Short mmCIF file of C-alpha atoms and ligand atoms in Angstrom, two decimals:
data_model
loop_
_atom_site.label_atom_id
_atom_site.label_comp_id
_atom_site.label_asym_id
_atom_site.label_seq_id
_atom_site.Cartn_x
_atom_site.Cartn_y
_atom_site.Cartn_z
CA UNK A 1 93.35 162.24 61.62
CA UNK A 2 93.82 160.53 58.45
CA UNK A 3 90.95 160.72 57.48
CA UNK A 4 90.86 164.65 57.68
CA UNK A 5 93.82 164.65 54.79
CA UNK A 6 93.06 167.32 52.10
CA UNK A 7 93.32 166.18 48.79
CA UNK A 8 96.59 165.86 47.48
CA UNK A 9 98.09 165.41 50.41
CA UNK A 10 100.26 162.08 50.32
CA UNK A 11 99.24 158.82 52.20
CA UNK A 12 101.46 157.59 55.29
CA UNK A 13 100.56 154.11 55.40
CA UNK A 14 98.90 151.18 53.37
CA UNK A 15 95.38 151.65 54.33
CA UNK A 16 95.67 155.24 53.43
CA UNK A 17 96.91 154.57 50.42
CA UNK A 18 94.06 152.07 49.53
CA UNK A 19 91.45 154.43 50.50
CA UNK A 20 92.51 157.22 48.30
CA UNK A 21 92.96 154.74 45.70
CA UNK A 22 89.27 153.95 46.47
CA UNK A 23 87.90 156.78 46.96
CA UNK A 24 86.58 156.30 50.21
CA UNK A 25 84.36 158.01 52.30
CA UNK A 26 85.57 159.64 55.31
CA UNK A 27 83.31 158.11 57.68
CA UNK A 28 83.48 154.76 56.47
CA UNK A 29 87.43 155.16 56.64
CA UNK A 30 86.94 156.12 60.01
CA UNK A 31 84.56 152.77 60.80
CA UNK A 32 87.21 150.85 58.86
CA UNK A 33 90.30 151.79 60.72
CA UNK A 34 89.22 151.96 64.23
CA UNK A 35 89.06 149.05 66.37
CA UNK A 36 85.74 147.53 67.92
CA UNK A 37 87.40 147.41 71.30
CA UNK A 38 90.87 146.98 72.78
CA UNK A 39 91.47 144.92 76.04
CA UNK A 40 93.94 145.10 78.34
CA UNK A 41 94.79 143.08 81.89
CA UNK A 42 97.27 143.35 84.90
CA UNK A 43 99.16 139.45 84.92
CA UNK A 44 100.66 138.81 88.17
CA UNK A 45 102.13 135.99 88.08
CA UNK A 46 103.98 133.86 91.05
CA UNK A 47 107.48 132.68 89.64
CA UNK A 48 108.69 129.34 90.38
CA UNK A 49 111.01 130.70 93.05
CA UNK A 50 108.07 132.37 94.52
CA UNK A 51 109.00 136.16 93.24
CA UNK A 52 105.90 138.11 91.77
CA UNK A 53 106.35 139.24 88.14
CA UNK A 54 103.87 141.76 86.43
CA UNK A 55 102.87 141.01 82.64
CA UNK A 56 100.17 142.87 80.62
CA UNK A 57 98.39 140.82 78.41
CA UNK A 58 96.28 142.26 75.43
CA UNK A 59 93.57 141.72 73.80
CA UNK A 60 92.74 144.20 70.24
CA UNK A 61 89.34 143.12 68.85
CA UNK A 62 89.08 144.96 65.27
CA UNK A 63 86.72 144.00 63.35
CA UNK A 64 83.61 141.76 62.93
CA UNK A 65 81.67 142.46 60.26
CA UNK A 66 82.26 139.06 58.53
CA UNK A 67 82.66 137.02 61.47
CA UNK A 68 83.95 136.40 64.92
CA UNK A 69 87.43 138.14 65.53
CA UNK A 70 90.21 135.89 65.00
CA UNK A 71 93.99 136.50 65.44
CA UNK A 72 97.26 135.31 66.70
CA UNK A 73 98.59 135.78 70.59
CA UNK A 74 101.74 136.99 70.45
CA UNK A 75 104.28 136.05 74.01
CA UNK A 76 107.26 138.79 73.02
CA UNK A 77 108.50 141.49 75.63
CA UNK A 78 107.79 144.76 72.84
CA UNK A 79 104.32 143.49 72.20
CA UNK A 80 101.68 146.63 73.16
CA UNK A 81 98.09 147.78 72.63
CA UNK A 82 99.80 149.90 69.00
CA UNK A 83 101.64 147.01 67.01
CA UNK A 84 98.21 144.54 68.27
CA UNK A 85 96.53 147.18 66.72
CA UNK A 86 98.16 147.48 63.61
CA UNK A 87 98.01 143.47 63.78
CA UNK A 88 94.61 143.37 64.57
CA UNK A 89 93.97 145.32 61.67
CA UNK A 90 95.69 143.16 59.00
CA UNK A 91 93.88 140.17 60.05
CA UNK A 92 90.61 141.76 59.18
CA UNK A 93 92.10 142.46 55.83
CA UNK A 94 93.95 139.08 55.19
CA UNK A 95 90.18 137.63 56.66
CA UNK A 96 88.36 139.20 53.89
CA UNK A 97 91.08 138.76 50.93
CA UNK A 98 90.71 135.19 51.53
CA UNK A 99 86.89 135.66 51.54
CA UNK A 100 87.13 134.02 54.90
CA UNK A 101 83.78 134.54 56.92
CA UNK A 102 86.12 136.07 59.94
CA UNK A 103 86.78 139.28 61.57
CA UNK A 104 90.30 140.54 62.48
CA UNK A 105 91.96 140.69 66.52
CA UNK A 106 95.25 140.30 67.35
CA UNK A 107 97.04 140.35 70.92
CA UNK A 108 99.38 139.09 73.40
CA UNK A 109 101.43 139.06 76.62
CA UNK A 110 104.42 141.04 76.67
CA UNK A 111 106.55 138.46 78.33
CA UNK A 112 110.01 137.17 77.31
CA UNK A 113 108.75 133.12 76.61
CA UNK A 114 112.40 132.10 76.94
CA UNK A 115 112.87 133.44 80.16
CA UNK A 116 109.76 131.51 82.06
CA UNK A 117 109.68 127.97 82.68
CA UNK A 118 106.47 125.45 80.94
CA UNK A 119 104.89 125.44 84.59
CA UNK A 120 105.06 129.61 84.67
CA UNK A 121 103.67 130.17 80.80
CA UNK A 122 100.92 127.57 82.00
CA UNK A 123 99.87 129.78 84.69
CA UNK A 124 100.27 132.95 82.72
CA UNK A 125 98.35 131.90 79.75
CA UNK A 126 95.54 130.63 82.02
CA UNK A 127 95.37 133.36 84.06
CA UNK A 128 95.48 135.65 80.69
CA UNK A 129 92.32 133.53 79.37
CA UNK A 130 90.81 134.22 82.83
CA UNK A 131 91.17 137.66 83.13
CA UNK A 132 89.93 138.06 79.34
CA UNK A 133 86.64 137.23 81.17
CA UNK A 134 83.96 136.36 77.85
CA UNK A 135 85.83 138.04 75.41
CA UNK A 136 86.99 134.69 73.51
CA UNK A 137 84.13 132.03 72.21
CA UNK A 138 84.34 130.16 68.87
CA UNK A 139 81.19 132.57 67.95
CA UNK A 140 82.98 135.88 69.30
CA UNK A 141 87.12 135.47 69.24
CA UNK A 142 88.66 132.82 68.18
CA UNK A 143 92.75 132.70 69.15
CA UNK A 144 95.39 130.97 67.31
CA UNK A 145 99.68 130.66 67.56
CA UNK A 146 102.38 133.81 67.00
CA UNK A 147 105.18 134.55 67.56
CA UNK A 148 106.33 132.82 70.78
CA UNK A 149 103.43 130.62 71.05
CA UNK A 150 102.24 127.60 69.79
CA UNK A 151 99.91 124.23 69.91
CA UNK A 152 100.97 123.70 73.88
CA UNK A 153 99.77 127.63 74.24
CA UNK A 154 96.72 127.14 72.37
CA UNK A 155 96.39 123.77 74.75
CA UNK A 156 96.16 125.42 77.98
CA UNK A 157 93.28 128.61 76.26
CA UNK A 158 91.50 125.46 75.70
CA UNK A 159 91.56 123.63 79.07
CA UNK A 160 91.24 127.39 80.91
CA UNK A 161 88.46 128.60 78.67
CA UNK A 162 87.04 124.67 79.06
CA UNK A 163 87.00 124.81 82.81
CA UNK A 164 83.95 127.65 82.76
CA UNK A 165 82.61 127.12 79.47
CA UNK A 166 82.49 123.93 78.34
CA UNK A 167 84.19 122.06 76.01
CA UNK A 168 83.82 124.17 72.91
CA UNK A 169 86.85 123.23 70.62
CA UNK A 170 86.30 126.18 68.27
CA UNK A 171 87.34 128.42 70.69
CA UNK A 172 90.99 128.35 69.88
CA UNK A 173 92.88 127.44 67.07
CA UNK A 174 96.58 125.77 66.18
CA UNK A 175 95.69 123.42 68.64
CA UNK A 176 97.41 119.57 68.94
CA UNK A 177 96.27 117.10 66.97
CA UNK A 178 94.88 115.08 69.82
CA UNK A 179 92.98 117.70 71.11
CA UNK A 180 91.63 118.06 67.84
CA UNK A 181 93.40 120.31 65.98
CA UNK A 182 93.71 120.31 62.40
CA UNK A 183 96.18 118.37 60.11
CA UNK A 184 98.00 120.60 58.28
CA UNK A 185 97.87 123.51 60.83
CA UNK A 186 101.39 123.29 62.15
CA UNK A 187 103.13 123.76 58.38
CA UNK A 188 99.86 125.91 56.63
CA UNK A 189 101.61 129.13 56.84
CA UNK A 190 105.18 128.31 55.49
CA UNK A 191 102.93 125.76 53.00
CA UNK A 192 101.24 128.85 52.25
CA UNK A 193 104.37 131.26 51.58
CA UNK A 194 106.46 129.17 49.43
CA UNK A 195 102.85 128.45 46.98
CA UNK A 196 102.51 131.88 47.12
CA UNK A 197 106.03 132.64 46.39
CA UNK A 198 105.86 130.23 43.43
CA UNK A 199 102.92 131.90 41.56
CA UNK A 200 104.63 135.04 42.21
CA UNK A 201 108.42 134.03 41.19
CA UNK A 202 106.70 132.76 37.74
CA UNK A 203 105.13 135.90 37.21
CA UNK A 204 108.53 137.87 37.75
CA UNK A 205 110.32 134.91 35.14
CA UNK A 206 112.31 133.71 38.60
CA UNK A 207 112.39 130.05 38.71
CA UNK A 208 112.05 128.95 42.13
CA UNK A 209 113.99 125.74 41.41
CA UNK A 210 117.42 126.95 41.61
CA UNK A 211 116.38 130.62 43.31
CA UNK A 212 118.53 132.12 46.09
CA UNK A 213 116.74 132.89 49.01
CA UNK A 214 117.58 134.01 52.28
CA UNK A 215 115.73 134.00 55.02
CA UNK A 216 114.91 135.57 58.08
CA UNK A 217 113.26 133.79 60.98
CA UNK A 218 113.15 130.33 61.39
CA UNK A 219 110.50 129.56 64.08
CA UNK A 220 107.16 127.99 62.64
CA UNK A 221 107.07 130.26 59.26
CA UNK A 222 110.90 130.89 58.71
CA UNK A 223 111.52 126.68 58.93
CA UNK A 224 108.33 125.37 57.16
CA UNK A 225 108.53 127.86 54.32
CA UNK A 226 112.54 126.32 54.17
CA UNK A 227 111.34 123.40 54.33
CA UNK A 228 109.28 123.76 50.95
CA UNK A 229 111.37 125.70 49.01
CA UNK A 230 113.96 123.77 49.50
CA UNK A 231 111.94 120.66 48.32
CA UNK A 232 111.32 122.71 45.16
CA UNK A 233 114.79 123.02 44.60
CA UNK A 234 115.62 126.57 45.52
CA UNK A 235 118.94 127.26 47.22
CA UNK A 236 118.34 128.55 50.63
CA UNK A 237 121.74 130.49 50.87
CA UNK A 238 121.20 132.35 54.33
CA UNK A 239 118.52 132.26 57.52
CA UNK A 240 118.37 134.05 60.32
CA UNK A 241 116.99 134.12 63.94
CA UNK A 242 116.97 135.76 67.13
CA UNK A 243 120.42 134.54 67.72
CA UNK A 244 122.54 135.35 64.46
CA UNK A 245 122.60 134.18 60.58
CA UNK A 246 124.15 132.11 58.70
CA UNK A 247 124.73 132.39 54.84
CA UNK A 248 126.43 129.77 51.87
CA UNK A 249 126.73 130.55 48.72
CA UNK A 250 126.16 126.67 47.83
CA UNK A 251 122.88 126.45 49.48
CA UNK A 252 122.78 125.85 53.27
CA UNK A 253 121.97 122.05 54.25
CA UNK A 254 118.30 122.53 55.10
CA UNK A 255 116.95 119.01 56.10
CA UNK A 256 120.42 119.36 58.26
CA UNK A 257 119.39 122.43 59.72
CA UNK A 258 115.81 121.38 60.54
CA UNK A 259 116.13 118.36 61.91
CA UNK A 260 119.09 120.03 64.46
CA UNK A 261 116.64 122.75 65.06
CA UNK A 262 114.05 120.17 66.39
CA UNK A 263 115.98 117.83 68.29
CA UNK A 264 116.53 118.68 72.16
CA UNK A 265 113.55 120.71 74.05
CA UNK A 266 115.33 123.86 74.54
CA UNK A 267 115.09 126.35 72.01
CA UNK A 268 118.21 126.64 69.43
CA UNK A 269 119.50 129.38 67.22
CA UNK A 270 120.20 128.31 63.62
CA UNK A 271 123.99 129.49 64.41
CA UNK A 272 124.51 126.84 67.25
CA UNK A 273 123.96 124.28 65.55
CA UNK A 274 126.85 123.48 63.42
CA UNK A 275 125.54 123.65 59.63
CA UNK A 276 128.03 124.64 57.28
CA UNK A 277 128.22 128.14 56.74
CA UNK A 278 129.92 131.60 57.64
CA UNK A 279 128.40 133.73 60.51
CA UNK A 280 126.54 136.73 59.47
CA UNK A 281 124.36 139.41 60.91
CA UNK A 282 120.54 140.15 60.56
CA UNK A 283 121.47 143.31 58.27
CA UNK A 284 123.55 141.77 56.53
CA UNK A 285 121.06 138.75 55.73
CA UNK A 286 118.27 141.50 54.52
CA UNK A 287 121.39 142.65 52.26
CA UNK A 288 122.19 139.35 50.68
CA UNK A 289 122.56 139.55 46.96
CA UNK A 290 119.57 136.72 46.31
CA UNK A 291 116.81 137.19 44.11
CA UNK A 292 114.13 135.88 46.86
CA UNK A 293 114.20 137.90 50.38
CA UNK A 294 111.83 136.49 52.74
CA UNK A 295 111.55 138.14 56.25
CA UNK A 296 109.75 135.50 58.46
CA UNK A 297 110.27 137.04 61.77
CA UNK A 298 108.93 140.40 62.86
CA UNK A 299 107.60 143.59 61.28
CA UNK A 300 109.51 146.72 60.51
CA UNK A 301 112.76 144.95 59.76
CA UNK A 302 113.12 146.44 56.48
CA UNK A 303 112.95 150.44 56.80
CA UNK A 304 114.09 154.08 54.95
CA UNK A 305 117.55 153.07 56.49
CA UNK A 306 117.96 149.59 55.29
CA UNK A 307 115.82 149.57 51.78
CA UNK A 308 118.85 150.76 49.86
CA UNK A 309 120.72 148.04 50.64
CA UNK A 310 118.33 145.64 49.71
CA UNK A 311 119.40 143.71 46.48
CA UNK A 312 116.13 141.06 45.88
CA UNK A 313 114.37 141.10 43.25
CA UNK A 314 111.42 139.88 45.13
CA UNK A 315 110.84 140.22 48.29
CA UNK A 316 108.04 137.78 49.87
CA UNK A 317 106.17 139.15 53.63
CA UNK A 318 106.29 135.67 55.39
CA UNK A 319 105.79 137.83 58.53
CA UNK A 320 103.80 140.18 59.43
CA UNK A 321 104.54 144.24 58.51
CA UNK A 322 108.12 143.56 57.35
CA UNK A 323 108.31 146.35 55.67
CA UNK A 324 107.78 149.78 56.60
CA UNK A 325 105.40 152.39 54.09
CA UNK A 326 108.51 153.87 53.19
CA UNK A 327 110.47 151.23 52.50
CA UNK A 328 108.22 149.75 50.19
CA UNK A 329 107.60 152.73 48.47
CA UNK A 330 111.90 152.94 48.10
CA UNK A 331 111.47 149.30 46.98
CA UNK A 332 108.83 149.36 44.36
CA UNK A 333 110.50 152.30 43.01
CA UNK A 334 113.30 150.26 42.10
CA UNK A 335 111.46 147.76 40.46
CA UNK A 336 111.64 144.75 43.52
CA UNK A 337 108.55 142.65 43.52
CA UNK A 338 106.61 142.81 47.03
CA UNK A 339 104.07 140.36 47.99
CA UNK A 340 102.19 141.51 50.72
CA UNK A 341 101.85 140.11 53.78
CA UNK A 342 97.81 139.32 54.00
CA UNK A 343 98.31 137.22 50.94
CA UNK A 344 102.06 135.48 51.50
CA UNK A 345 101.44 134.47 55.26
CA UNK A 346 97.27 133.50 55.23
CA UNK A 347 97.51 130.00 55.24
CA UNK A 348 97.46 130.26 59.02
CA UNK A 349 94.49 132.05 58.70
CA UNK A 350 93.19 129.91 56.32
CA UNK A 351 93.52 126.37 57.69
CA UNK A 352 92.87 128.08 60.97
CA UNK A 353 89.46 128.87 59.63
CA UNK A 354 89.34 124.86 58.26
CA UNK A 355 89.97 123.92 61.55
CA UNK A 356 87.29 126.30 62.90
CA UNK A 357 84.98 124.20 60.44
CA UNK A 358 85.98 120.47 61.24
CA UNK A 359 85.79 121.71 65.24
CA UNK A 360 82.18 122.74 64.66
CA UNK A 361 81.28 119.50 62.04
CA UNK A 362 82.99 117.22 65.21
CA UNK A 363 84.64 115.56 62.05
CA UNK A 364 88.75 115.50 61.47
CA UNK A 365 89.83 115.93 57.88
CA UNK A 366 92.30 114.40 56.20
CA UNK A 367 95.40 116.25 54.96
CA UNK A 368 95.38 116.52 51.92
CA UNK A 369 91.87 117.71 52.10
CA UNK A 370 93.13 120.55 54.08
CA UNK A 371 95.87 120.84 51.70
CA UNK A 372 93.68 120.86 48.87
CA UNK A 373 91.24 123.65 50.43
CA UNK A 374 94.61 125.82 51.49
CA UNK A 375 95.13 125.81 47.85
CA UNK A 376 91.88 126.51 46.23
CA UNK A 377 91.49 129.70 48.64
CA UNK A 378 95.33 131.02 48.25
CA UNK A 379 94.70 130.40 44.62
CA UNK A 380 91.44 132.60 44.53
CA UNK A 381 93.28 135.65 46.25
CA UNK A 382 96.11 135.11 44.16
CA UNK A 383 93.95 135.41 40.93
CA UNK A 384 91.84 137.93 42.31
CA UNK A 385 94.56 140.51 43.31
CA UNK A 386 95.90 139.53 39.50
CA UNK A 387 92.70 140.55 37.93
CA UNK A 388 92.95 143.73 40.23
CA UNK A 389 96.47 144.20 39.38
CA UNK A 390 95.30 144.26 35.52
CA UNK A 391 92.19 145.73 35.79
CA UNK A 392 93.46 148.75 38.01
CA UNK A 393 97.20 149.50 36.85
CA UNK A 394 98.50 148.89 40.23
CA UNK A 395 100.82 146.45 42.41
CA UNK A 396 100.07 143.40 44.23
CA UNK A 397 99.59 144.93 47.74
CA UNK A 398 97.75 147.93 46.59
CA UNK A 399 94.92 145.17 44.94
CA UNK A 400 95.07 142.84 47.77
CA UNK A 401 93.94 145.51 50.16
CA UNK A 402 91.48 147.39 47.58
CA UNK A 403 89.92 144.02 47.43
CA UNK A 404 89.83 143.23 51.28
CA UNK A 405 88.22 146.93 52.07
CA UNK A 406 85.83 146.47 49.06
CA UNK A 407 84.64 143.22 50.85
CA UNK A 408 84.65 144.54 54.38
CA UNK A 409 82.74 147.73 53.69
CA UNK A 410 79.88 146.21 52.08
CA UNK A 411 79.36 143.59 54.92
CA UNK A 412 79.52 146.95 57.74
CA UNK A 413 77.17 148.83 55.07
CA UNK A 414 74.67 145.54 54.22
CA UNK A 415 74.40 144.96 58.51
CA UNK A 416 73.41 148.55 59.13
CA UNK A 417 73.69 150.84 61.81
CA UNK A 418 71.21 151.08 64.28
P1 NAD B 1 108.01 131.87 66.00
O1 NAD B 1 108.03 132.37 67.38
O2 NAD B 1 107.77 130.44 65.75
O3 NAD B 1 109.40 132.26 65.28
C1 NAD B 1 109.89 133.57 65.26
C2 NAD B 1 111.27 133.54 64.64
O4 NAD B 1 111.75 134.90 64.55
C3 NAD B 1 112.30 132.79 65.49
O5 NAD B 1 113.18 132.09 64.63
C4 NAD B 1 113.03 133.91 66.21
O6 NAD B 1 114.35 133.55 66.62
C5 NAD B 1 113.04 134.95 65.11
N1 NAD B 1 113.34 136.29 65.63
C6 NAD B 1 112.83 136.86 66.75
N2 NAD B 1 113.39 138.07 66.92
C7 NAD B 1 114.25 138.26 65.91
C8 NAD B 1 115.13 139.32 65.54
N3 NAD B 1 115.23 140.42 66.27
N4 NAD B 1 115.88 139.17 64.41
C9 NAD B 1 115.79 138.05 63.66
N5 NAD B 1 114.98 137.02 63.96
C10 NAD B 1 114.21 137.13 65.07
O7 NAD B 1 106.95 132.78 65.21
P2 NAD B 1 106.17 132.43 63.87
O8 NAD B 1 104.87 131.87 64.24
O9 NAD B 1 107.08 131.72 62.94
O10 NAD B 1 105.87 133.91 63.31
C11 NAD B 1 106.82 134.61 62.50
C12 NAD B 1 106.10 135.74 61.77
O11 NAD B 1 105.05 135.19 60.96
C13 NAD B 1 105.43 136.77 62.66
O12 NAD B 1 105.49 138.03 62.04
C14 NAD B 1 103.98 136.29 62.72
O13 NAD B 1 103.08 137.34 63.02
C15 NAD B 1 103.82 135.81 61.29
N6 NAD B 1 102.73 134.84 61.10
C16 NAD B 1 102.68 133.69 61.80
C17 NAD B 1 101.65 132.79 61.55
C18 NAD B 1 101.59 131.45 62.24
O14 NAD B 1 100.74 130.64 61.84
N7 NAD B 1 102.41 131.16 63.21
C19 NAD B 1 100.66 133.09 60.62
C20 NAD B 1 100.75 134.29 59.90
C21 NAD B 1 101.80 135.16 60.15
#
């Protein structure tokens, strides 16, 4: 266990790392890492041509000393009980940088979304919220959108969880507008990453109008966070998906590329849809000679094999766990500038949470009051990790997470034990 190490022995991941840095006591490391409870349910589900397929859909509940658990569902086919768990465990920790009054879960059904029709991820996801019997509740687990999901997703937990419960709209989060989700929701966490990404770029003398960035993913994150830093006059000079990249020098024709992307229901690669620019691969993306690198798709894409090749100067975690322990430790050895993932990418989280707020007041917000709040609490961590930064001689992610355990063990110490 890691929290046998002896001293002097070297940490093997970030939460070590913080803990030592802490000083932490073994126990509490112990209460701190290990999840409250981890879920897991057979899916069969009946195929449109009548064959049965078996899913597994998972549920990892971390923590909940703050708050009710909250975290994305994930629909991807290599989702399983260890990456929710590592997932699980960085919401608790992006919860509490934020100072949001939420616990951290994270989970999913390890399905292939592309490869099901609307009609079959209706029944799956409704049988999922079935079979999760009373684990969700907007007091006890509150869902939201990931990779592969979405407000239609987020739609059908409602209606399912609806159908036994009652309407109780702060059950889920992300959800459509007319089912009273929030405004702002949709964009909050590429709104998020390219604020964050501007405080940070000033700090390293990078000015983000006229920055090279590339990109990878361009779902939700990857295209909103485009989106704004493009606005702010940064050249976006390669993205990446599932399906390929695509990289020029001049700056690739964003507003081109997203309004391509969102035409047609079927989902598109960024290389089908004819923006000018020559074909790359995902490697060669992370090795683009840009001073911005922000991975936007999934975690452990940057790695001991691939760090070296790396030539950012900053490298911003749009998704989450991009980067391997070792990696980052190669990276911020050479000097590149990484902002951590529970501060670049919580403005899901955040407006989530707003959304959690307006659900319970039965009162819609507008926008820019959303906006406005998204700020003010991105702007709090950002200071506070700065201060930490300062105060403790360290780098960003080390303060982000000294802060989030600081703020998470008193709440488990102040509630007690028995
Ligand atoms: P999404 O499903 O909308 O988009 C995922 C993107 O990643 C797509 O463009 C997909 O083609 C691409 N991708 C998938 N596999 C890939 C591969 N092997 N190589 C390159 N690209 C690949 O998902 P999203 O909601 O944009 O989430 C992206 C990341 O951001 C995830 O790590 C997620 O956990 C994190 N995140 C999402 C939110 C949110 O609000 N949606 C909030 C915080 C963090």
């Amino acid at each position: 266990m890691d929290d046998d190490k002896q001293p002097g022995q070297r940490p093997s991941n970030f939460l070590d790392e913080a803990f030592c840095h802490l000083q932490v006591e073994p126990q509490m490391r112990r209460l701190l890492k290990t999840p409250y409870r981890t879920i897991q349910v057979e899916l069969p589900l009946q195929r449109d041509d009548g064959a049965l397929a078996i899913y597994e859909g998972i549920r990892v509940q971390h923590d909940r000393s703050r708050g009710p658990f909250k975290g994305g569902l994930r629909y991807h086919p290599d989702i399983d009980v260890a990456h929710s768990t590592e997932l699980a465990e960085l919401m608790t920790w992006k919860a509490a940088l934020m100072d949001l009054p939420l616990g951290g879960a994270k989970g999913g059904i390890n399905c292939d979304p592309r490869e099901l029709s609307a009609t079959e991820l209706e029944r799956l996801t409704k049988l999922f919220v079935e079979s999760m019997n009373d684990i969700f509740g907007a007091e006890h687990d509150i869902p939201a959108p990931d990779v592969g999901t979405g407000p239609r997703e987020m739609a059908w937990i409602y209606d399912a969880y609806a159908r036994t419960h009652g309407m109780e709209l702060g059950v889920v989060t992300g959800k459509p507008l007319a089912l009273c989700g929030s405004r702002g929701r949709l964009s909050a966490t590429g709104r998020g990453v390219s604020m964050v990404t501007g405080w940070a770029a000033h700090e390293a003398g990078i000015d983000v109008d006229g920055a090279r960035i590339a990109l990878q993913g361009f779902g939700n994150v990857g295209s909103f966070t485009a989106q704004f830093l493009a606005e702010a006059g940064a050249r976006i000079v390669a993205v990446g998906d599932a399906g390929g990249a695509i990289r020029n020098d001049d700056g690739l024709d964003i507003a081109m590329l997203l309004s391509a992307m969102h035409a047609g229901d079927a989902p598109r690669s960024v290389v089908d849809v004819g923006v000018a620019g020559e074909r790359i691969d995902n490697e060669e993306l992370l090795a683009a000679d840009v001073d911005i690198l922000i991975p936007a798709a999934l975690g452990h894409v940057i790695h001991e094999g691939n760090a070296g090749a790396v030539r950012a100067r900053m490298i911003v975690e749009a998704a989450n766990g991009p980067l391997t322990f070792d990696a980052d430790r190669q990276l911020r050895e050479r000097g590149v500038v990484v902002v951590p993932d529970i501060l670049a990418n919580a403005g899901g989280v955040t407006v989530s949470y707003l959304e959690w707020v307006q659900n319970r007041e039965g009162y819609m917000w507008e926008e820019e009051r959303v906006n406005a709040k998204l700020t003010d609490v991105l702007r709090n961590a950002w200071n506070d990790i700065n201060d930490r930064t300062s105060r403790d001689g360290c780098w960003y992610r080390l303060a982000a997470y000294c802060i989030a355990i600081e703020r998470v063990s008193e709440t488990v110490t102040l509630r007690g034990f028995k």
